[in-house]
XYZ file of N, CA and C in Angstrom:
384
model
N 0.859 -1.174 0.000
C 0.000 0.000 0.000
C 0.904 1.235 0.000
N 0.643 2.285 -0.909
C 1.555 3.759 -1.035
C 1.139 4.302 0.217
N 1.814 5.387 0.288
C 2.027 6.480 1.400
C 0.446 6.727 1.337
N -0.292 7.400 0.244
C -1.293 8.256 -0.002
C -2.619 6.833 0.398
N -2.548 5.974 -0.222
C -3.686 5.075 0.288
C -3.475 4.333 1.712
N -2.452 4.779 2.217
C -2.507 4.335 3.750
C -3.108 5.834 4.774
N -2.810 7.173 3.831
C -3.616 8.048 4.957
C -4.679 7.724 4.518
N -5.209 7.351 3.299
C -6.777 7.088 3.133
C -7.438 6.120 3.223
N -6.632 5.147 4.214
C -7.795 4.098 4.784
C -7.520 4.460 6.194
N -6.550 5.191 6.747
C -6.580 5.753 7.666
C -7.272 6.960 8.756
N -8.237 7.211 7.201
C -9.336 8.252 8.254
C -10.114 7.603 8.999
N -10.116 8.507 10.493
C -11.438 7.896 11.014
C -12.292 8.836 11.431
N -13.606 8.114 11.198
C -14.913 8.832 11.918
C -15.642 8.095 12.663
N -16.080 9.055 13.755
C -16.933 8.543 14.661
C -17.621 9.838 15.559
N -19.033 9.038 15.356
C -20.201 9.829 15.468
C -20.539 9.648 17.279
N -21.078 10.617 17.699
C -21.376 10.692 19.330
C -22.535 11.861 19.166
N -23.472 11.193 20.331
C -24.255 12.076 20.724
C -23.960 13.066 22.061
N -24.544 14.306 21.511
C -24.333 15.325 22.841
C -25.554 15.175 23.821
N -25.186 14.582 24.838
C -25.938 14.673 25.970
C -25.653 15.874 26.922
N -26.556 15.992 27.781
C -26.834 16.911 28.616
C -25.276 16.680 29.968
N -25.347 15.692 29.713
C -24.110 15.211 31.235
C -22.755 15.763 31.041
N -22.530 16.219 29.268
C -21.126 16.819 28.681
C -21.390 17.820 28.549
N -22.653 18.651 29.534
C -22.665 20.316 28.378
C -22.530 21.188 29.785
N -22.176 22.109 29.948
C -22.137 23.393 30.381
C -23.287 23.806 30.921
N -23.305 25.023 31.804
C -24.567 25.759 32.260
C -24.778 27.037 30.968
N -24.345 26.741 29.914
C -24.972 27.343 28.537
C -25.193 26.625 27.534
N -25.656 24.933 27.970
C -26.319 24.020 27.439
C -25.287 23.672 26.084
N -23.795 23.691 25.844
C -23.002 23.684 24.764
C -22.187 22.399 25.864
N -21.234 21.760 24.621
C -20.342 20.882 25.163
C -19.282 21.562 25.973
N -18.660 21.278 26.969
C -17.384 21.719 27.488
C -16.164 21.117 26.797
N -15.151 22.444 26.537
C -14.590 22.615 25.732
C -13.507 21.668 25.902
N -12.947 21.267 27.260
C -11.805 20.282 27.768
C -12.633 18.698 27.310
N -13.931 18.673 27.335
C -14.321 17.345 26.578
C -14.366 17.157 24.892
N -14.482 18.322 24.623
C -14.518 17.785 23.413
C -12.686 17.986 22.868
N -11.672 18.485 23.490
C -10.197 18.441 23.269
C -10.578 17.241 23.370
N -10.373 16.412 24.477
C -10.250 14.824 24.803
C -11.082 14.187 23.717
N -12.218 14.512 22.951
C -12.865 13.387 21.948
C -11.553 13.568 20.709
N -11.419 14.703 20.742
C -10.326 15.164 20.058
C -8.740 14.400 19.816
N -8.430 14.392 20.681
C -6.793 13.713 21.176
C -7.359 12.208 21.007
N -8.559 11.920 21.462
C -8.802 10.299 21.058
C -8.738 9.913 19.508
N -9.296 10.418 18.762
C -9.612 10.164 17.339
C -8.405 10.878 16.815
N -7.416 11.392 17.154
C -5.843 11.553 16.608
C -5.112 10.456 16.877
N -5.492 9.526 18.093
C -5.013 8.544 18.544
C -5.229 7.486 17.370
N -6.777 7.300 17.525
C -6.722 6.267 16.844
C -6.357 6.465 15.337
N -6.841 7.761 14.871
C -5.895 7.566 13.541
C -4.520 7.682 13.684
N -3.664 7.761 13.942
C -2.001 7.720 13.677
C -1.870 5.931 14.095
N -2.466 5.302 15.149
C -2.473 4.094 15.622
C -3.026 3.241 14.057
N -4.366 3.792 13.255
C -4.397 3.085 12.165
C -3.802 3.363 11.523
N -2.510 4.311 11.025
C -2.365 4.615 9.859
C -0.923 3.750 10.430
N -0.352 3.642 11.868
C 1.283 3.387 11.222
C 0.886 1.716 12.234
N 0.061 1.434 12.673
C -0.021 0.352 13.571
C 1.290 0.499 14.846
N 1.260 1.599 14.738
C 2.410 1.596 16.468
C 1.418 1.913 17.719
N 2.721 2.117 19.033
C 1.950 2.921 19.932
C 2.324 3.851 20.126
N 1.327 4.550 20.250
C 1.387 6.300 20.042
C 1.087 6.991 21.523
N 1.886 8.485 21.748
C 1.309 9.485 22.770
C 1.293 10.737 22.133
N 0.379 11.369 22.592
C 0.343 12.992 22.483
C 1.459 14.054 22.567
N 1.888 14.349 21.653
C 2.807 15.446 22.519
C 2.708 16.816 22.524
N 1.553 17.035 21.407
C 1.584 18.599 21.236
C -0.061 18.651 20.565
N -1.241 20.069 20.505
C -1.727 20.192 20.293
C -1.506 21.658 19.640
N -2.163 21.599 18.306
C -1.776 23.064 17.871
C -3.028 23.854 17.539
N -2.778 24.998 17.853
C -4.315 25.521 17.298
C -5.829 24.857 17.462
N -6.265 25.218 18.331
C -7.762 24.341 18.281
C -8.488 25.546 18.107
N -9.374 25.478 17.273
C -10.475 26.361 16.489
C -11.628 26.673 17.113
N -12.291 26.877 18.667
C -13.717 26.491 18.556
C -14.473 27.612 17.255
N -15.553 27.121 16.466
C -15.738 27.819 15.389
C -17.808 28.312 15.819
N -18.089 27.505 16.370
C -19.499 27.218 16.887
C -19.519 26.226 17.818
N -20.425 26.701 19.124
C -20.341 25.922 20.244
C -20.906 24.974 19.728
N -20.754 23.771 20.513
C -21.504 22.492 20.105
C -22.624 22.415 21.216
N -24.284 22.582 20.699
C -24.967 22.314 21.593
C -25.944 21.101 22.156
N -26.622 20.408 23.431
C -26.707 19.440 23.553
C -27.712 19.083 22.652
N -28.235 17.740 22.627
C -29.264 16.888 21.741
C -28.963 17.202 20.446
N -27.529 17.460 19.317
C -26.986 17.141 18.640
C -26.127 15.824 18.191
N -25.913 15.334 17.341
C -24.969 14.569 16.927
C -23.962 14.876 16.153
N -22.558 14.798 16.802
C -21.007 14.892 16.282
C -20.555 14.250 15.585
N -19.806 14.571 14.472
C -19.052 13.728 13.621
C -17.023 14.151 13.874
N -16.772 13.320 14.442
C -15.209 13.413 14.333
C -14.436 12.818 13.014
N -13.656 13.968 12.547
C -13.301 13.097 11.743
C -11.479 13.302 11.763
N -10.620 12.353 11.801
C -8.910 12.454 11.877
C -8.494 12.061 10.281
N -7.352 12.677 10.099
C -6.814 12.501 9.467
C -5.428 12.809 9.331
N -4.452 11.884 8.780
C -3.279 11.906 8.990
C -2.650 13.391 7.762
N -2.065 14.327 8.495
C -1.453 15.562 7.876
C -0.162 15.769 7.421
N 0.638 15.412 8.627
C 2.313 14.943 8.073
C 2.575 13.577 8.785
N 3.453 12.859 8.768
C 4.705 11.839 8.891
C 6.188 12.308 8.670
N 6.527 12.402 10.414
C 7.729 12.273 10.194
C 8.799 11.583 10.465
N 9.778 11.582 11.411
C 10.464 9.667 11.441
C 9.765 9.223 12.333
N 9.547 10.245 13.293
C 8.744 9.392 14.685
C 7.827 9.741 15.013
N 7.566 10.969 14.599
C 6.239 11.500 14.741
C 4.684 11.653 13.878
N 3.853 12.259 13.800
C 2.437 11.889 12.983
C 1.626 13.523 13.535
N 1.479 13.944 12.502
C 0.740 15.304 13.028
C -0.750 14.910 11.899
N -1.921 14.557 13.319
C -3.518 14.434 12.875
C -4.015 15.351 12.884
N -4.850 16.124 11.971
C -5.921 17.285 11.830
C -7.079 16.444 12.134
N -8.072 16.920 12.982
C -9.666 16.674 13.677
C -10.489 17.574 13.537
N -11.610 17.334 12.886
C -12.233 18.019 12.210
C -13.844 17.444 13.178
N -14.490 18.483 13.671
C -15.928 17.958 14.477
C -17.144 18.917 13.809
N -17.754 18.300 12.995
C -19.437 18.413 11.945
C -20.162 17.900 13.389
N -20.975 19.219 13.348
C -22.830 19.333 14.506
C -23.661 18.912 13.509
N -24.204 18.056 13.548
C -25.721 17.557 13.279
C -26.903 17.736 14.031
N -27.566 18.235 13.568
C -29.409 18.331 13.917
C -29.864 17.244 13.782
N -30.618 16.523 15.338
C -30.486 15.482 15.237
C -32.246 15.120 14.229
N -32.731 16.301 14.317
C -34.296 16.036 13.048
C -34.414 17.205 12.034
N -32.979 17.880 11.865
C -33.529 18.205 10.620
C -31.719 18.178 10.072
N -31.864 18.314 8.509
C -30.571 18.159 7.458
C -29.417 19.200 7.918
N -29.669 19.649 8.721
C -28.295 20.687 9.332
C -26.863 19.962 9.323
N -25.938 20.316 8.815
C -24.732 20.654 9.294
C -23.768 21.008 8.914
N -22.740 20.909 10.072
C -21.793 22.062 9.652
C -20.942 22.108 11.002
N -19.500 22.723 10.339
C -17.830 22.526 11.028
C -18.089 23.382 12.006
N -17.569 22.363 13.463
C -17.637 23.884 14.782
C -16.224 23.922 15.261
N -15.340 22.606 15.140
C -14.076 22.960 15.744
C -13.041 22.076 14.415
N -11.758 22.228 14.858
C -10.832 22.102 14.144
C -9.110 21.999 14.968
N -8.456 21.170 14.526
C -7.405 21.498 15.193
C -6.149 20.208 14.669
N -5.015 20.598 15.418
C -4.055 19.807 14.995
C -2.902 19.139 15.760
N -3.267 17.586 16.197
C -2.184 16.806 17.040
C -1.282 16.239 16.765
N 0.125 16.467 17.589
C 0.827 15.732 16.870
C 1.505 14.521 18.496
N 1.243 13.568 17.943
C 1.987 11.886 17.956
C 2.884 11.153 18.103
N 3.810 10.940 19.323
C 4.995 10.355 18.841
C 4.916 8.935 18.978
N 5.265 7.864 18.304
C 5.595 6.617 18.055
C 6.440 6.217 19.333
N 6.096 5.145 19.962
C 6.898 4.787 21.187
C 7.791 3.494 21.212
N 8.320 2.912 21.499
C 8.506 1.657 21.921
C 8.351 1.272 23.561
N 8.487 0.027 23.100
C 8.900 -0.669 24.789
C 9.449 -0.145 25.882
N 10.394 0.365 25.370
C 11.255 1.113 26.417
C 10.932 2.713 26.692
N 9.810 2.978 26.087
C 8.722 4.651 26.144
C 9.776 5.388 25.441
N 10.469 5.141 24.538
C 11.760 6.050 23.933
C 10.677 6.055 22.471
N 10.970 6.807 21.514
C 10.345 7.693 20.044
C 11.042 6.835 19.492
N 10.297 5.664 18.473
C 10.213 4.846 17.455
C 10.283 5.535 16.496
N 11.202 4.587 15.260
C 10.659 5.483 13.848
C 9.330 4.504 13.157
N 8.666 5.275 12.576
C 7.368 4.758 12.181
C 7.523 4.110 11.290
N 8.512 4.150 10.310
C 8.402 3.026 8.946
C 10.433 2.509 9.026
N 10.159 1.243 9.695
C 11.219 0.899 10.001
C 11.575 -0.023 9.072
């Protein structure tokens, strides 16, 4: 498989509903939860795209663009941006859905980057 069809079986999405138990006293998601849905779905894409084990090491720019409010449905979506020997920088992209009518549309955005670990918690190179 090339470079280019391994980031593209490497996207992932995954859909979540906004409940009331993740939102704020202005009925929107809190913003440290949706980082964390965030850093998860960077996880798992760099984990599908190089099959290593991966940690966080940096978050760049996070966008909120529109609050996310409750009794919506989220779409996360990762995707792999660069590769470098040891590292993996994922862009996360989160689409609000109306959960009864055709609405949607981008509220946050942002960019993690990944380092490849080994056994010994020392920075792996990813294509060895």
């Amino acid at each position: 498989m090339n470079y280019e069809d391994k980031i593209q079986s490497s996207i992932t999405r995954v859909f979540k509903v906004v409940f009331p138990n993740i939102t704020n006293h202005h009925n929107t998601m809190f913003g440290g939860t949706v980082m964390e849905m965030m850093d998860e779905i960077a996880f798992m894409t760099a984990t599908r795209f190089a099959r290593k084990s991966f940690v966080t090491v940096s978050c760049d720019r996070i966008d909120f663009k529109k609050p996310i409010p409750a009794d919506t449905i989220v779409e996360l979506i990762g995707k792999v941006k660069y590769v470098g020997n040891t590292s993996i920088k994922v862009n996360v992209e989160i689409y609000i859905e109306e959960m009864f009518a055709d609405v949607r549309e981008k509220a946050v955005s942002g960019d993690f980057t990944l380092v490849a670990i080994g056994d010994d918690g020392k920075p792996k190179k990813i294509f060895e």
